[in-house]
XYZ file of C-alpha atoms in Angstrom:
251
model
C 3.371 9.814 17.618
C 5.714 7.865 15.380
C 8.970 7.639 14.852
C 11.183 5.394 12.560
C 14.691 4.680 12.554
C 16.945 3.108 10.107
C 14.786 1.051 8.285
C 16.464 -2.001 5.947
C 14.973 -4.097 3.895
C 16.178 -6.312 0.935
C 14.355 -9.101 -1.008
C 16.875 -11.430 -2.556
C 20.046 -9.349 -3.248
C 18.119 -6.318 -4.484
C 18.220 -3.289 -1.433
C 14.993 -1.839 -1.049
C 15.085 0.685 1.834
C 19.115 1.481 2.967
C 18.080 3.488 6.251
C 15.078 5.084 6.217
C 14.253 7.570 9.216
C 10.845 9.516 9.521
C 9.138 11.439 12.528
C 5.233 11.547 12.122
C 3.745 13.889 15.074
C -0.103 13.937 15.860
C -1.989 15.402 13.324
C 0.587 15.377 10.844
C -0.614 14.612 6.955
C 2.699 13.238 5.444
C 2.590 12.593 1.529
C 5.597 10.358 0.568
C 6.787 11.134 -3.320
C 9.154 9.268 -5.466
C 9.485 7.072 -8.671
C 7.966 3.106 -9.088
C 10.794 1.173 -7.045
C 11.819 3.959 -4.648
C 10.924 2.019 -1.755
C 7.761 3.718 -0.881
C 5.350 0.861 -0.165
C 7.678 -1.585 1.561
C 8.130 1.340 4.016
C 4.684 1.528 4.433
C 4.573 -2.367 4.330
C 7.421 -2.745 7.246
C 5.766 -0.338 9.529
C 2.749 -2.337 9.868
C 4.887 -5.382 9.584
C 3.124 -6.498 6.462
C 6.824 -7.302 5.795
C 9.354 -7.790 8.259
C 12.432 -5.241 8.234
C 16.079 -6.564 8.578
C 16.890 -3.747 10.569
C 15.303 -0.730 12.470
C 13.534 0.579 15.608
C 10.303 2.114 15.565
C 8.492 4.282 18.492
C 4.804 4.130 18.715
C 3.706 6.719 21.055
C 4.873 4.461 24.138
C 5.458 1.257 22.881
C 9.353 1.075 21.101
C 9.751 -1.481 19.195
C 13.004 -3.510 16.961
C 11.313 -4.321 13.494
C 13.553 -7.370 13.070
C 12.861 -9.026 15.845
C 9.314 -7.629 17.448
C 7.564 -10.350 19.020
C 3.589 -11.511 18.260
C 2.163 -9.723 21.092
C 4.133 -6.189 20.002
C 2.530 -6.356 16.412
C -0.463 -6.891 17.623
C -0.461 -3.904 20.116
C 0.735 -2.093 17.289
C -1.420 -3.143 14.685
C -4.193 -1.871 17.700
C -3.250 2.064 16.637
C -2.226 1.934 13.451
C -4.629 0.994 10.189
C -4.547 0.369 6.752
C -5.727 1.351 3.550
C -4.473 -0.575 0.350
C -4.247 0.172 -3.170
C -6.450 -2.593 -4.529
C -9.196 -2.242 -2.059
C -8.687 -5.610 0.009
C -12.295 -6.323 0.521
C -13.918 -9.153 0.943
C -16.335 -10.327 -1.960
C -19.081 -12.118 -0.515
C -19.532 -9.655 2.625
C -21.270 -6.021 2.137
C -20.093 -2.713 2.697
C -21.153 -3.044 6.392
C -19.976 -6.772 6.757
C -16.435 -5.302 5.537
C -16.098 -2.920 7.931
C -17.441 -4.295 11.156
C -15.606 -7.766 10.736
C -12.190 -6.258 11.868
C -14.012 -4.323 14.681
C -15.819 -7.845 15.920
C -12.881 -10.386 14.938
C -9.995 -8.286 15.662
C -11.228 -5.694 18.197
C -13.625 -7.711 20.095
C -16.298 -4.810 19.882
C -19.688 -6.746 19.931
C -21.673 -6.894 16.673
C -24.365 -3.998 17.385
C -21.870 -1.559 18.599
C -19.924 -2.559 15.711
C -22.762 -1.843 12.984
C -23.276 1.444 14.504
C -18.895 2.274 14.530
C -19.388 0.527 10.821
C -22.828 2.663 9.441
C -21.340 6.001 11.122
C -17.531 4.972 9.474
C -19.612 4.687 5.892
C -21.503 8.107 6.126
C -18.290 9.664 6.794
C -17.179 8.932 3.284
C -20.649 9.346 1.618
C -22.123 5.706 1.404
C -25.147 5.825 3.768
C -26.797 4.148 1.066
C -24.546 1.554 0.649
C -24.538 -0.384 3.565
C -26.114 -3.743 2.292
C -23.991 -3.624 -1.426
C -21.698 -6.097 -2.255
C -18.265 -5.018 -3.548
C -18.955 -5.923 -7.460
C -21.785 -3.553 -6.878
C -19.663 -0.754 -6.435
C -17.248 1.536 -8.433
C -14.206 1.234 -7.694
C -14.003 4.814 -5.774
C -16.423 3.326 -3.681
C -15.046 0.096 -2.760
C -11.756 2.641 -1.825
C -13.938 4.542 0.172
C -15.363 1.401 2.011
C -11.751 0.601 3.072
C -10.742 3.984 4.000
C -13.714 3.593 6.279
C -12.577 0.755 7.149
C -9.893 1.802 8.375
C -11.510 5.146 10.030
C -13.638 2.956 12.245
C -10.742 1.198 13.964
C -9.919 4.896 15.293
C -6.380 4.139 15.031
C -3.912 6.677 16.451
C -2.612 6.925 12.556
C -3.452 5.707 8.942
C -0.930 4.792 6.289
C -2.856 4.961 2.837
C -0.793 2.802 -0.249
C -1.205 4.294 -3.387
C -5.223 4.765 -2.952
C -5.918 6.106 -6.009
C -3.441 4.387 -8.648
C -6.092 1.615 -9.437
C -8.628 3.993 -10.092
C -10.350 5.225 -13.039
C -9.279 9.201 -13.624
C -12.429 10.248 -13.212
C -12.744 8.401 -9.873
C -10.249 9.915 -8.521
C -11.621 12.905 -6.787
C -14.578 10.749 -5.132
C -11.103 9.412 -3.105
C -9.345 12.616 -2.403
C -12.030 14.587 -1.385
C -12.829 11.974 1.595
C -8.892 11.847 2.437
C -9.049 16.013 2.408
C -12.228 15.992 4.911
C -10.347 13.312 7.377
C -7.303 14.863 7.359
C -9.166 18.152 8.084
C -11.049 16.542 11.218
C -7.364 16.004 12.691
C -6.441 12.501 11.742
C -2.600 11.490 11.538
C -2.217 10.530 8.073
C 0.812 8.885 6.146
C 0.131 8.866 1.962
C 2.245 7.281 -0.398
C 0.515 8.920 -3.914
C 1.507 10.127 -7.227
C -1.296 12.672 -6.774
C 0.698 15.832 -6.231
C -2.103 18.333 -6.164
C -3.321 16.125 -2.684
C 0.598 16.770 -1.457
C 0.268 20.514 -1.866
C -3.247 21.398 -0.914
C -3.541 18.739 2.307
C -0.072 17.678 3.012
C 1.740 19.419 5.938
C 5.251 17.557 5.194
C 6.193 15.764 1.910
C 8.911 13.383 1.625
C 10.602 12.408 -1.390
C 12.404 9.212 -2.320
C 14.458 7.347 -4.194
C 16.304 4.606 -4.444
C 15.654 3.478 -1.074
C 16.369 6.835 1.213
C 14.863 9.703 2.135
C 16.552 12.358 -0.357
C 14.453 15.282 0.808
C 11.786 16.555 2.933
C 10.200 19.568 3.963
C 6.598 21.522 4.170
C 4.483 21.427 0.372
C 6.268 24.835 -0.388
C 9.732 23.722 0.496
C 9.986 20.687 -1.979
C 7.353 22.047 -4.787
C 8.770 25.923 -4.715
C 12.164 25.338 -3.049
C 13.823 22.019 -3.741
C 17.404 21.915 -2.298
C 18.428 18.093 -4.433
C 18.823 18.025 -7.669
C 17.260 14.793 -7.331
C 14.024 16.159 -6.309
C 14.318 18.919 -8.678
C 14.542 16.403 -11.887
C 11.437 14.378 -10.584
C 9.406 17.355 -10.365
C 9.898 19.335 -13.782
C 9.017 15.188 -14.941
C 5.778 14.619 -13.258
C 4.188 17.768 -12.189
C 1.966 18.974 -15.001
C 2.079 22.205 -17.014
C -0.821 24.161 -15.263
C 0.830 22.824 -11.558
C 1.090 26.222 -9.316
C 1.975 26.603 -5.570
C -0.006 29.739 -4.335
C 1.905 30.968 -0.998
């Protein structure tokens, strides 16, 4: 499904990612862990070539591709099976819920407009906003602008979806809203890769977690490997940090 090999990336002198590999197989939910400044989100970033690596290979199902160097017509092939959901929503103001779906599906995807309002209504009653079609994002919470991007990016039925942070500019108690529509997608079978802080989403939905720090991979492993079993003493210090007092793995 995907694979990724030796990722670099540095802004300036500072050295973000210093070789990053990661194998995502279909149907995989993958929840990357780590501190603020581990890397996590330029990862994300590179693979979609929101940023451009300085080094590494990546293999989408068939296509294999060097991040450096990929040319125009490989991003965009790529950018064809993989989609997007962002931290601080990324909608566009002055379109509705509808409008903000469908305009990737007729501008980017060539899908004409009907078929594209029914991908777009279908994509919103998946995450519980039939009756939001015609709102305009300062109509909505903030959970529900989220959950108009994540069907967003459900309607582009990409082959995978890399979610940034989706819940860290939420309210607490919007939180859930979010989580419960990633749980139900995952559960219908879509490839999923999470960068969150929400560890309780890791170890109910997550079938491989990754932590890092300082730029690599320092350990991964199924939910009950890193939150029960950590080998790095790395991992281990994060964990008894930010997993809270009431935090249980049940086997």
């Amino acid at each position: 499904m995907l694979e990724i090999k030796d990722i670099y990336k540095s802004f300036g002198k500072t050295e973000v990612l210093k070789g990053v590999d990661i194998t995502i197989d279909k149907g995989d939910v993958v929840v990357i862990l780590g501190p603020s400044g581990s890397g996590k989100t330029t990862l994300l970033r590179c693979i979609n070539f929101l940023e451009k690596a300085d080094k590494g290979h990546a293999l989408f199902g068939d296509i294999e591709v060097n991040l450096k160097t990929a040319s125009k017509k490989q991003i965009h092939k790529i950018r064809q099976r993989v989609a997007f959901v962002f931290q601080n929503y990324s909608l566009f103001n002055n379109k509705t819920a509808l409008e903000n779906v469908t305009e990737g599906l007729v501008i980017g995807r060539k899908i004409p407009k009907a078929k594209a309002v029914e991908i777009g209504k279908k994509s919103l009653d998946k995450v519980g906003l039939s009756d939001k079609y015609d709102a305009y994002p300062s109509e909505l919470s903030g959970g529900q602008q989220q959950r108009v991007g994540i069907a967003r990016a459900v309607s582009l039925n990409p082959d995978i979806i890399l979610f940034d942070e989706p819940t860290s500019a939420l309210d607490p108690e919007l939180v859930g809203e979010v989580l419960t529509v990633m749980k139900n997608i995952a559960q219908e079978g879509t490839t999923m890769l999470v960068v969150t802080h929400e560890m309780s989403f890791a170890k109910d939905v997550a079938n491989k977690v990754i932590f890092m720090d300082g730029g690599v991979v320092v350990e991964e492993g199924t939910p009950k490997d890193i939150f029960v079993h950590p080998k790095k003493e790395r991992t281990q210090q994060f964990l008894k940090r930010v997993l809270p007092e009431d935090f249980t793995y049940h086997i």
